[in-house]
XYZ file of C-alpha atoms in Angstrom:
642
model
C 4.515 27.969 15.798
C 1.496 26.792 17.839
C 2.140 23.126 18.648
C -1.080 22.627 20.626
C -3.003 21.956 17.410
C -1.573 20.481 14.229
C -3.542 19.911 11.038
C -2.928 17.334 8.312
C -4.653 17.183 4.920
C -6.891 14.127 4.889
C -5.276 12.688 1.741
C -1.848 12.555 3.433
C -3.014 11.447 6.890
C -2.688 7.755 5.994
C 1.071 8.248 5.658
C 1.633 10.575 8.612
C -0.729 10.199 11.563
C -1.579 6.549 12.045
C -1.412 5.549 15.713
C 2.244 5.107 16.680
C 3.745 7.104 13.803
C 6.211 9.923 14.437
C 6.155 13.409 12.943
C 8.312 16.495 13.358
C 7.363 20.093 14.164
C 10.515 21.671 15.653
C 10.661 18.604 17.894
C 9.434 15.037 17.415
C 5.929 13.857 18.334
C 4.103 10.531 18.292
C 0.437 9.933 17.484
C -1.045 8.465 20.666
C -4.726 8.109 19.875
C -7.139 8.676 16.988
C -10.886 9.095 17.335
C -13.257 6.939 15.330
C -15.257 8.787 12.684
C -18.385 10.304 14.223
C -18.743 13.366 12.015
C -19.866 11.424 8.921
C -17.684 13.601 6.706
C -16.047 10.616 4.991
C -17.227 9.297 1.654
C -19.023 5.981 2.358
C -17.167 2.785 1.462
C -19.525 0.836 -0.791
C -18.086 -2.636 -0.267
C -16.403 -2.733 3.125
C -16.454 -6.542 3.374
C -14.445 -6.892 0.160
C -11.938 -4.323 1.410
C -11.752 -6.061 4.781
C -11.014 -9.450 3.192
C -8.306 -7.948 1.016
C -6.534 -6.102 3.834
C -6.787 -9.018 6.243
C -5.131 -11.348 3.732
C -2.276 -8.868 3.293
C -1.780 -8.502 7.048
C -1.836 -12.247 7.584
C 0.631 -12.892 4.753
C 3.129 -10.173 5.706
C 3.091 -10.736 9.460
C 3.341 -14.521 9.288
C 6.173 -14.226 6.747
C 8.078 -12.140 9.288
C 7.404 -14.644 12.082
C 8.637 -17.549 9.950
C 11.663 -15.789 8.453
C 15.064 -17.362 9.004
C 16.978 -16.496 5.835
C 20.356 -14.922 5.278
C 18.702 -11.592 4.461
C 16.248 -11.812 7.389
C 17.614 -14.165 10.116
C 14.954 -13.439 12.724
C 14.722 -16.965 14.208
C 11.630 -16.320 16.311
C 10.948 -18.999 18.921
C 8.180 -21.525 18.327
C 6.439 -20.319 21.488
C 6.376 -16.726 20.234
C 5.245 -17.757 16.742
C 2.398 -19.779 18.206
C 1.377 -16.853 20.395
C 1.470 -14.249 17.614
C 0.483 -16.241 14.492
C -2.460 -14.765 12.566
C -4.865 -17.378 11.236
C -8.152 -17.281 9.335
C -10.006 -17.331 12.657
C -8.563 -13.916 13.502
C -10.568 -12.308 10.700
C -13.339 -11.590 13.210
C -10.873 -9.565 15.299
C -9.965 -7.302 12.380
C -11.796 -4.058 11.694
C -11.614 -1.028 9.411
C -11.635 2.469 10.862
C -11.896 5.885 9.260
C -10.411 9.204 10.319
C -12.572 11.724 12.093
C -12.361 14.520 9.557
C -12.349 18.047 10.962
C -13.364 20.997 8.791
C -12.203 23.705 11.209
C -11.154 23.918 14.832
C -11.065 27.704 15.004
C -14.410 28.273 16.720
C -15.801 24.950 17.812
C -13.660 23.284 20.466
C -15.926 20.321 21.151
C -14.121 17.019 21.654
C -15.692 15.542 18.531
C -13.980 18.199 16.427
C -10.525 16.846 17.076
C -9.042 13.948 15.171
C -6.959 12.600 18.040
C -4.088 13.230 20.410
C -0.319 13.313 20.099
C 2.539 13.749 22.533
C 6.243 14.539 22.640
C 8.310 11.491 21.747
C 10.931 10.350 22.496
C 10.888 11.769 26.044
C 14.678 11.938 26.206
C 16.400 15.311 26.634
C 20.042 16.360 26.925
C 21.623 19.623 28.088
C 23.408 21.404 25.256
C 26.282 22.401 27.577
C 26.952 19.835 30.306
C 25.344 16.795 28.647
C 22.893 16.089 31.492
C 20.627 13.295 30.226
C 16.981 13.228 31.318
C 14.298 10.593 30.764
C 10.848 12.038 31.310
C 7.419 10.512 31.734
C 4.183 11.736 30.161
C 3.361 13.255 33.535
C 6.712 14.864 34.373
C 7.083 16.537 30.970
C 4.150 18.814 31.798
C 6.235 20.636 34.432
C 9.577 20.228 32.667
C 11.408 23.474 31.843
C 13.702 22.893 28.849
C 15.239 26.354 29.183
C 17.053 25.653 32.456
C 19.507 22.808 33.116
C 18.819 21.024 36.400
C 22.494 20.725 37.332
C 24.145 23.329 39.488
C 26.189 26.056 37.882
C 25.059 25.135 34.366
C 23.233 27.677 32.236
C 22.538 25.267 29.411
C 19.207 24.405 27.816
C 17.725 21.001 27.092
C 17.078 19.748 23.610
C 15.256 16.614 22.543
C 17.510 13.629 21.841
C 15.860 12.361 18.667
C 17.562 8.992 18.574
C 15.907 5.566 18.713
C 17.569 2.173 19.122
C 16.590 -0.574 16.681
C 17.333 -4.295 16.680
C 17.526 -5.656 13.146
C 16.999 -9.221 14.379
C 13.823 -9.018 16.461
C 12.506 -5.630 15.323
C 12.379 -4.081 18.795
C 12.611 -0.286 18.959
C 13.017 1.935 22.012
C 14.377 5.416 22.808
C 18.057 5.997 23.589
C 18.482 4.860 27.200
C 21.156 4.166 29.802
C 20.929 4.125 33.595
C 22.989 3.131 36.605
C 21.127 2.985 39.912
C 19.912 6.511 40.742
C 23.008 8.357 39.573
C 22.748 11.223 37.068
C 23.795 10.330 33.529
C 26.006 12.449 31.280
C 26.055 12.168 27.500
C 29.294 13.090 25.773
C 28.828 14.235 22.167
C 32.202 15.077 20.569
C 30.310 15.485 17.303
C 26.523 15.705 17.257
C 26.440 14.569 13.643
C 28.592 11.493 14.312
C 26.497 9.285 16.578
C 29.200 6.632 16.791
C 31.397 9.047 18.789
C 28.829 9.446 21.558
C 29.476 7.990 25.002
C 27.663 7.969 28.346
C 28.770 7.976 31.958
C 27.023 7.552 35.275
C 28.172 10.251 37.717
C 29.276 7.613 40.217
C 32.693 6.866 41.739
C 35.084 5.040 39.399
C 32.709 5.175 36.464
C 34.204 5.999 33.069
C 32.570 6.870 29.780
C 31.324 3.858 27.841
C 30.041 3.246 24.347
C 26.303 2.787 24.825
C 25.990 1.419 21.308
C 27.957 -1.651 22.368
C 25.078 -2.701 24.602
C 23.151 -5.611 23.133
C 19.519 -6.459 22.523
C 18.415 -9.659 24.229
C 15.307 -9.959 22.025
C 12.670 -9.627 24.753
C 8.916 -9.741 24.089
C 7.790 -6.196 23.114
C 4.177 -7.012 24.034
C 5.079 -7.773 27.660
C 4.941 -4.599 29.766
C 6.247 -6.320 32.926
C 9.736 -6.081 34.488
C 12.462 -6.435 31.857
C 14.205 -9.337 33.565
C 11.017 -11.414 33.508
C 10.186 -10.821 29.847
C 10.487 -13.865 27.622
C 13.078 -14.077 24.869
C 11.357 -14.216 21.458
C 14.286 -15.124 19.174
C 16.793 -17.971 19.141
C 19.361 -15.657 17.544
C 22.337 -14.516 19.602
C 22.047 -11.127 21.331
C 23.212 -8.378 18.987
C 23.964 -4.689 18.865
C 21.120 -2.236 18.434
C 21.351 0.248 15.623
C 20.848 3.980 16.337
C 18.302 5.651 14.067
C 17.640 9.367 13.807
C 13.992 10.305 14.247
C 12.645 11.875 11.078
C 9.142 11.901 9.648
C 8.445 8.712 7.741
C 11.378 6.840 9.278
C 11.631 4.372 12.186
C 7.930 3.497 11.842
C 6.998 3.284 8.155
C 3.288 3.085 7.222
C 2.306 0.251 4.880
C -0.506 1.375 2.584
C -2.645 -0.087 -0.180
C -4.871 1.700 -2.690
C -7.877 -0.154 -4.056
C -10.945 0.527 -6.174
C -14.268 0.780 -4.372
C -16.470 -1.753 -6.173
C -20.160 -1.588 -5.115
C -21.575 -4.389 -2.992
C -23.997 -7.007 -4.332
C -26.354 -8.048 -1.498
C -27.530 -11.311 -3.062
C -24.052 -12.531 -4.031
C -21.477 -13.837 -1.561
C -18.111 -12.075 -1.360
C -16.273 -15.146 -2.688
C -18.654 -15.610 -5.618
C -18.596 -11.886 -6.372
C -14.859 -11.971 -7.121
C -15.301 -14.836 -9.587
C -18.355 -13.200 -11.184
C -16.296 -10.063 -11.746
C -13.508 -12.229 -13.168
C -15.964 -13.962 -15.494
C -17.179 -10.571 -16.701
C -13.621 -9.456 -17.459
C -12.932 -12.712 -19.336
C -16.221 -12.480 -21.312
C -17.525 -15.756 -19.889
C -21.173 -14.635 -19.786
C -21.621 -14.110 -23.517
C -24.523 -16.608 -23.534
C -26.619 -13.921 -21.806
C -26.141 -11.637 -24.793
C -28.024 -14.106 -26.981
C -30.893 -13.880 -24.458
C -31.085 -10.070 -24.790
C -29.360 -9.363 -21.467
C -26.876 -6.564 -21.002
C -23.686 -8.230 -19.798
C -22.626 -6.436 -16.630
C -22.724 -6.836 -12.880
C -26.122 -5.186 -12.677
C -27.688 -7.897 -14.851
C -26.075 -10.712 -12.857
C -27.237 -9.092 -9.613
C -30.821 -8.922 -10.929
C -30.743 -12.651 -11.736
C -29.468 -13.529 -8.257
C -32.005 -11.196 -6.658
C -34.833 -12.921 -8.492
C -33.447 -16.351 -7.638
C -33.277 -15.528 -3.911
C -36.774 -13.998 -3.726
C -38.527 -16.540 -1.499
C -41.971 -14.954 -1.834
C -41.967 -15.181 -5.633
C -40.458 -18.650 -5.424
C -43.199 -20.057 -3.162
C -45.934 -18.467 -5.270
C -44.438 -19.875 -8.486
C -44.163 -23.362 -7.005
C -47.903 -23.248 -6.213
C -49.321 -21.563 -9.315
C -46.905 -21.966 -12.235
C -47.725 -25.025 -14.421
C -43.981 -25.575 -14.961
C -43.623 -26.759 -11.358
C -46.799 -28.849 -10.958
C -46.304 -32.540 -10.347
C -42.556 -32.187 -9.799
C -40.584 -33.275 -6.760
C -38.986 -30.686 -4.462
C -35.595 -31.485 -5.968
C -36.912 -31.037 -9.508
C -38.573 -27.751 -8.552
C -35.330 -26.385 -7.121
C -33.448 -27.408 -10.248
C -36.026 -25.792 -12.538
C -36.072 -22.607 -10.420
C -32.307 -22.334 -10.748
C -32.531 -22.850 -14.523
C -35.132 -20.077 -14.820
C -32.545 -17.534 -13.657
C -29.583 -19.230 -15.398
C -27.912 -19.697 -12.005
C -26.984 -23.264 -13.005
C -24.982 -22.010 -15.994
C -23.467 -19.173 -13.972
C -22.397 -21.624 -11.251
C -20.791 -23.933 -13.828
C -18.733 -20.994 -15.092
C -17.765 -19.977 -11.547
C -16.755 -23.521 -10.576
C -14.584 -23.759 -13.678
C -12.854 -20.473 -12.815
C -12.393 -21.488 -9.177
C -10.528 -24.563 -10.343
C -8.291 -22.569 -12.690
C -7.680 -19.361 -10.736
C -6.822 -19.948 -7.097
C -4.788 -16.850 -6.210
C -7.281 -14.447 -4.632
C -5.113 -11.341 -4.993
C -4.698 -11.980 -8.733
C -8.470 -12.151 -9.090
C -8.925 -8.928 -7.125
C -6.311 -7.216 -9.284
C -8.089 -8.263 -12.481
C -11.440 -7.164 -11.063
C -10.154 -3.782 -9.934
C -8.915 -3.123 -13.441
C -12.215 -4.229 -14.977
C -14.022 -1.823 -12.644
C -11.680 1.027 -13.615
C -12.532 0.472 -17.268
C -16.203 0.975 -16.406
C -17.311 -2.532 -17.380
C -19.178 -3.585 -14.239
C -22.487 -1.699 -14.371
C -23.763 -0.356 -11.012
C -22.710 3.311 -11.131
C -20.198 2.653 -13.880
C -17.031 4.702 -13.918
C -16.917 7.120 -16.844
C -13.878 6.651 -19.073
C -12.592 8.536 -22.126
C -10.178 6.757 -24.450
C -7.706 8.840 -26.425
C -9.245 7.570 -29.658
C -12.658 8.890 -28.555
C -11.126 12.196 -27.517
C -9.496 12.599 -30.943
C -12.684 11.719 -32.813
C -14.616 14.426 -30.952
C -12.191 17.192 -31.912
C -13.761 19.648 -34.360
C -10.552 21.057 -35.809
C -9.464 18.607 -38.572
C -5.840 19.757 -38.364
C -5.702 19.182 -34.619
C -7.475 15.848 -35.028
C -4.940 14.710 -37.627
C -2.019 15.910 -35.498
C -3.255 14.122 -32.381
C -3.900 10.915 -34.329
C -0.362 11.030 -35.709
C 1.034 11.480 -32.190
C -1.014 8.550 -30.881
C 0.149 6.316 -33.729
C 3.755 7.250 -32.911
C 3.271 6.414 -29.217
C 1.725 3.069 -30.076
C 4.549 2.193 -32.437
C 7.508 3.440 -30.371
C 6.338 2.624 -26.833
C 3.973 -0.306 -27.496
C 1.014 1.423 -25.852
C -2.402 0.017 -26.735
C -4.539 2.736 -25.240
C -4.508 5.862 -23.075
C -7.692 6.357 -21.046
C -8.706 9.325 -18.918
C -10.993 8.854 -15.891
C -12.565 12.163 -14.774
C -13.796 10.782 -11.453
C -13.211 7.574 -9.547
C -13.555 6.609 -5.891
C -10.364 5.147 -4.463
C -9.628 3.868 -0.970
C -6.165 4.241 0.497
C -5.658 2.105 3.585
C -2.835 1.815 6.095
C -2.920 -1.748 7.372
C 0.372 -1.950 9.267
C 3.781 -0.497 10.014
C 7.328 -1.518 9.126
C 9.573 -1.243 12.167
C 13.056 0.130 11.543
C 14.662 -0.083 8.134
C 12.949 -1.460 5.045
C 15.822 -2.896 2.999
C 13.676 -3.297 -0.107
C 16.837 -3.136 -2.190
C 18.164 -6.422 -0.727
C 16.936 -9.614 -2.446
C 14.912 -11.796 -0.097
C 14.605 -9.192 2.645
C 11.470 -9.439 4.792
C 10.706 -6.263 6.769
C 9.568 -6.220 10.389
C 5.881 -5.799 9.600
C 3.656 -5.039 12.568
C -0.165 -4.844 12.460
C -1.896 -1.909 14.132
C -2.926 -3.607 17.363
C -6.070 -2.685 19.263
C -4.126 -3.296 22.483
C -0.394 -3.780 22.224
C -0.146 -5.666 25.524
C -2.675 -8.216 24.266
C -2.404 -8.788 20.486
C -5.254 -11.286 20.522
C -7.626 -8.405 21.234
C -7.397 -7.755 17.522
C -6.020 -5.288 15.025
C -7.322 -2.801 12.503
C -6.607 -0.702 9.426
C -7.318 2.937 8.687
C -9.025 3.618 5.363
C -9.600 6.920 3.615
C -12.004 6.944 0.632
C -11.724 9.856 -1.771
C -12.647 10.892 -5.289
C -10.014 11.838 -7.820
C -9.014 11.682 -11.487
C -6.641 9.284 -13.195
C -5.053 8.049 -16.402
C -4.843 4.405 -17.477
C -2.169 3.254 -19.897
C -2.477 -0.232 -21.339
C 0.645 -1.847 -22.776
C 0.565 -4.219 -25.730
C 0.365 -7.707 -24.235
C 1.740 -9.459 -27.295
C 4.826 -7.231 -27.258
C 5.382 -8.111 -23.587
C 5.228 -11.803 -24.533
C 7.749 -11.201 -27.339
C 9.997 -9.413 -24.844
C 9.719 -12.333 -22.408
C 10.756 -14.687 -25.228
C 13.698 -12.408 -26.071
C 14.709 -12.494 -22.399
C 14.501 -16.321 -22.542
C 11.880 -16.349 -19.772
C 9.233 -18.055 -21.923
C 9.702 -20.070 -25.107
C 6.661 -19.195 -27.240
C 4.436 -16.178 -27.877
C 0.682 -16.880 -27.468
C -1.118 -15.938 -30.684
C -4.867 -15.798 -30.083
C -6.357 -12.963 -27.991
C -8.040 -15.383 -25.571
C -4.793 -17.337 -25.235
C -2.868 -14.129 -24.450
C -5.475 -12.996 -21.897
C -5.345 -16.370 -20.137
C -1.540 -16.218 -20.103
C -1.633 -12.884 -18.266
C -4.489 -13.864 -15.950
C -2.505 -16.898 -14.704
C 0.868 -15.156 -14.739
C 1.335 -15.242 -10.945
C 1.658 -19.018 -11.058
C 5.142 -18.509 -12.539
C 7.108 -16.128 -10.251
C 9.818 -15.430 -12.844
C 7.332 -14.366 -15.529
C 5.294 -12.290 -13.099
C 8.319 -10.569 -11.550
C 9.797 -9.629 -14.933
C 6.468 -8.219 -16.123
C 5.917 -6.368 -12.847
C 9.407 -4.829 -13.051
C 8.764 -3.683 -16.622
C 5.391 -2.099 -15.858
C 6.436 -0.600 -12.519
C 9.532 1.013 -14.045
C 7.352 2.401 -16.844
C 5.019 3.857 -14.210
C 7.836 5.647 -12.372
C 9.207 7.062 -15.612
C 5.819 8.603 -16.341
C 5.267 9.909 -12.809
C 8.667 11.544 -12.580
C 8.014 13.388 -15.850
C 4.425 14.433 -15.205
C 5.238 17.331 -12.865
C 6.748 19.284 -15.754
C 3.358 19.429 -17.498
C 0.905 19.589 -14.590
C 2.711 21.928 -12.206
C 1.969 19.442 -9.423
C 4.597 18.158 -7.061
C 5.599 14.507 -7.444
C 4.225 13.928 -3.941
C 0.729 14.697 -5.260
C 0.605 11.478 -7.297
C -0.185 7.865 -6.651
C 0.149 4.724 -8.746
C -1.388 1.309 -9.101
C 0.023 -1.217 -11.529
C -1.792 -4.215 -12.981
C 0.757 -6.760 -14.275
C -1.989 -9.301 -15.032
C -3.721 -6.705 -17.218
C -0.511 -5.088 -18.547
C -1.697 -1.688 -17.354
C -0.695 1.353 -15.303
C -3.072 3.599 -13.379
C -1.741 7.011 -12.317
C -3.876 9.297 -10.168
C -3.742 12.395 -8.004
C -4.040 11.832 -4.264
C -6.001 14.994 -3.501
C -9.195 16.398 -4.998
C -7.579 19.849 -4.792
C -5.182 18.840 -7.571
C -7.778 17.480 -9.999
C -7.245 18.768 -13.532
C -3.510 18.228 -13.930
C -3.793 14.786 -15.501
C -6.614 15.973 -17.727
C -4.279 18.672 -19.054
C -1.637 16.044 -19.882
C -4.260 13.848 -21.543
C -5.568 16.636 -23.754
C -2.377 18.563 -24.485
C 0.907 16.856 -23.602
C 0.673 13.114 -24.236
C 3.308 13.166 -26.971
C 5.871 15.190 -24.975
C 5.166 13.135 -21.851
C 6.296 9.965 -23.587
C 9.165 11.451 -25.558
C 10.974 12.666 -22.441
C 10.964 9.333 -20.622
C 13.423 7.782 -23.087
C 16.122 10.122 -21.812
C 15.512 9.020 -18.202
C 15.813 5.362 -19.164
C 19.187 5.769 -20.819
C 20.976 7.942 -18.283
C 21.346 8.333 -14.522
C 23.781 10.662 -12.764
C 25.052 7.648 -10.812
C 25.794 5.540 -13.896
C 27.642 3.292 -14.562
C 27.165 2.017 -10.980
C 23.380 2.355 -11.053
C 22.700 0.555 -14.336
C 25.238 -2.222 -13.748
C 24.027 -3.003 -10.209
C 20.240 -2.641 -9.950
C 19.167 -0.153 -12.604
C 17.275 2.004 -10.104
C 18.279 4.474 -7.409
C 17.183 7.676 -5.690
C 18.661 9.707 -8.535
C 16.718 8.122 -11.386
C 13.804 5.901 -10.358
C 12.854 6.108 -6.691
C 9.994 8.301 -5.506
C 8.780 8.987 -1.939
C 7.467 5.802 -0.342
C 3.982 7.259 0.123
C 3.869 7.930 -3.643
C 5.078 4.490 -4.698
C 2.598 1.800 -3.769
C 5.324 -0.858 -3.774
C 8.125 0.664 -1.652
C 10.331 1.288 -4.703
C 10.746 -2.438 -5.303
C 10.684 -4.119 -8.736
C 12.336 -1.236 -10.588
C 15.068 -1.633 -13.219
C 15.876 0.573 -16.222
C 17.586 -2.422 -17.820
C 14.151 -3.863 -18.596
C 14.058 -1.249 -21.371
C 17.773 -1.370 -22.274
C 18.562 -5.103 -22.164
C 22.302 -5.201 -21.413
C 22.797 -6.444 -17.868
C 19.971 -8.366 -16.174
C 17.604 -8.664 -19.138
C 18.677 -10.209 -22.425
C 16.447 -7.885 -24.441
C 15.283 -4.305 -23.922
C 11.566 -3.657 -24.242
C 12.191 -0.624 -26.455
C 15.250 -2.004 -28.247
């Protein structure tokens, strides 16, 4: 295997080769540097400012939550001095940027620097002799002349192998390679059992030195951003020193990429980013129906045209001078009339009303992403095909009748409102940070050690960034009956009444995040549904589970499943056209049984055997999953399908 050049498919790079991540090819490597995109092979991001705002808010929320955490599940106890130094505020938005990979088509003939995506190096630089246990710590310089095939100790014919162990502090989040030293004496590692790390011991080859348990050594919680002498580093946590936990280096462990997939909604030059979100929300809530009476098409394109006309200063000045409507009026009256001409006054009233009622920005973005997916925003609308439309276009009456019967069954048994196929959509998957160590998503209240991707680790205030990869793919949307979800919430005694009118139901879902219990229950239901469908799709598409991605919309009661590579396009279309009925029928078996039952269903209702998928497939780190949402015996008082 040639380890001088390693290639990664672009669609998986977000989860494998972000700066600082580890990957394995015989031995372990770390990504040291990535070039900025200069080849212009990426699909352009249409609305980078919207994406930037979204990712920055996520980074700020997750990192500050870690800094402030002092709970039983996450007793980090960071010092006030360290929190003040590291806190991310709104003013840091200017120091945040979005980068894209430098995509490389082929490196076989052209060896120019611009045709490489970046650099990587061996990591950790710790090696041990397989016979005598001689332990060596190398530098990036010394490894170039290091011969792993010959032990450096006399009379030993052993070979060196990489010691793929890292030490992790669960309190402060610090991680460093396995290390022990005593003056300048050689160090020996004793490994009675290579597979049982707890049996390992080290010894300095010095007089009167015995083997000791290196894992008993404690972390003193020193500042990881200070590259000075260890003794002078400041302590960053008020917690007592504690043992470090050994972790085996494997791909996707130790440093876990945190990714987000979003819809690329086109920019609107004459509308501010903040107003754009509320305009999109108003479109999804049908708040601009007054324009329909004025013969306007109600979509983002129409609203943009009105704003463009309103902001045209040349036309405005000419109208003020020549149009009889503005003669004899004061400047204030002219401005008011000009705004009325383009209905901006009525639009602003609607936006101000929504701003007072919907304050959670991420909820608004979620609603808008879903509206865009449905192709309701104008401006290069996304093409969608509902299952009803697909059936109606079938020429064979027998097949049409059969498909309609299957759809009616799915709607009745699984409470599905609609199944929609999207032949092509532009998605953006972004890695905006890394979880250090272990992500105990299965523990209630756990806050992981989230770390932004710093421009310069020794000086965090230099800023941070995210890597984004835009790509085109296909997908399937499944909308779940909102009224049935409300009935289920009543049956679970989470709410007391079922909203009756459509507008009332839509408002209930749009403001769902204001009640954490309602939102969490709905999210668990929809997310579990999503995993059931993903885990069954491979049977019908021939694609590996790792080829899929998901995005759930609790506030829209919808699931969006998609393929993560354009190479695999066509698999979901095959399900849509041929296997919808079988796809749904098989998931009922997965809900009822798990090989680890009764422990699984009585404890959390989700495990690696029944519900979990690889973390780069699940957009939510396998959190908010529970089969009992559909069964209703343990944590939910009613099952959604019971």
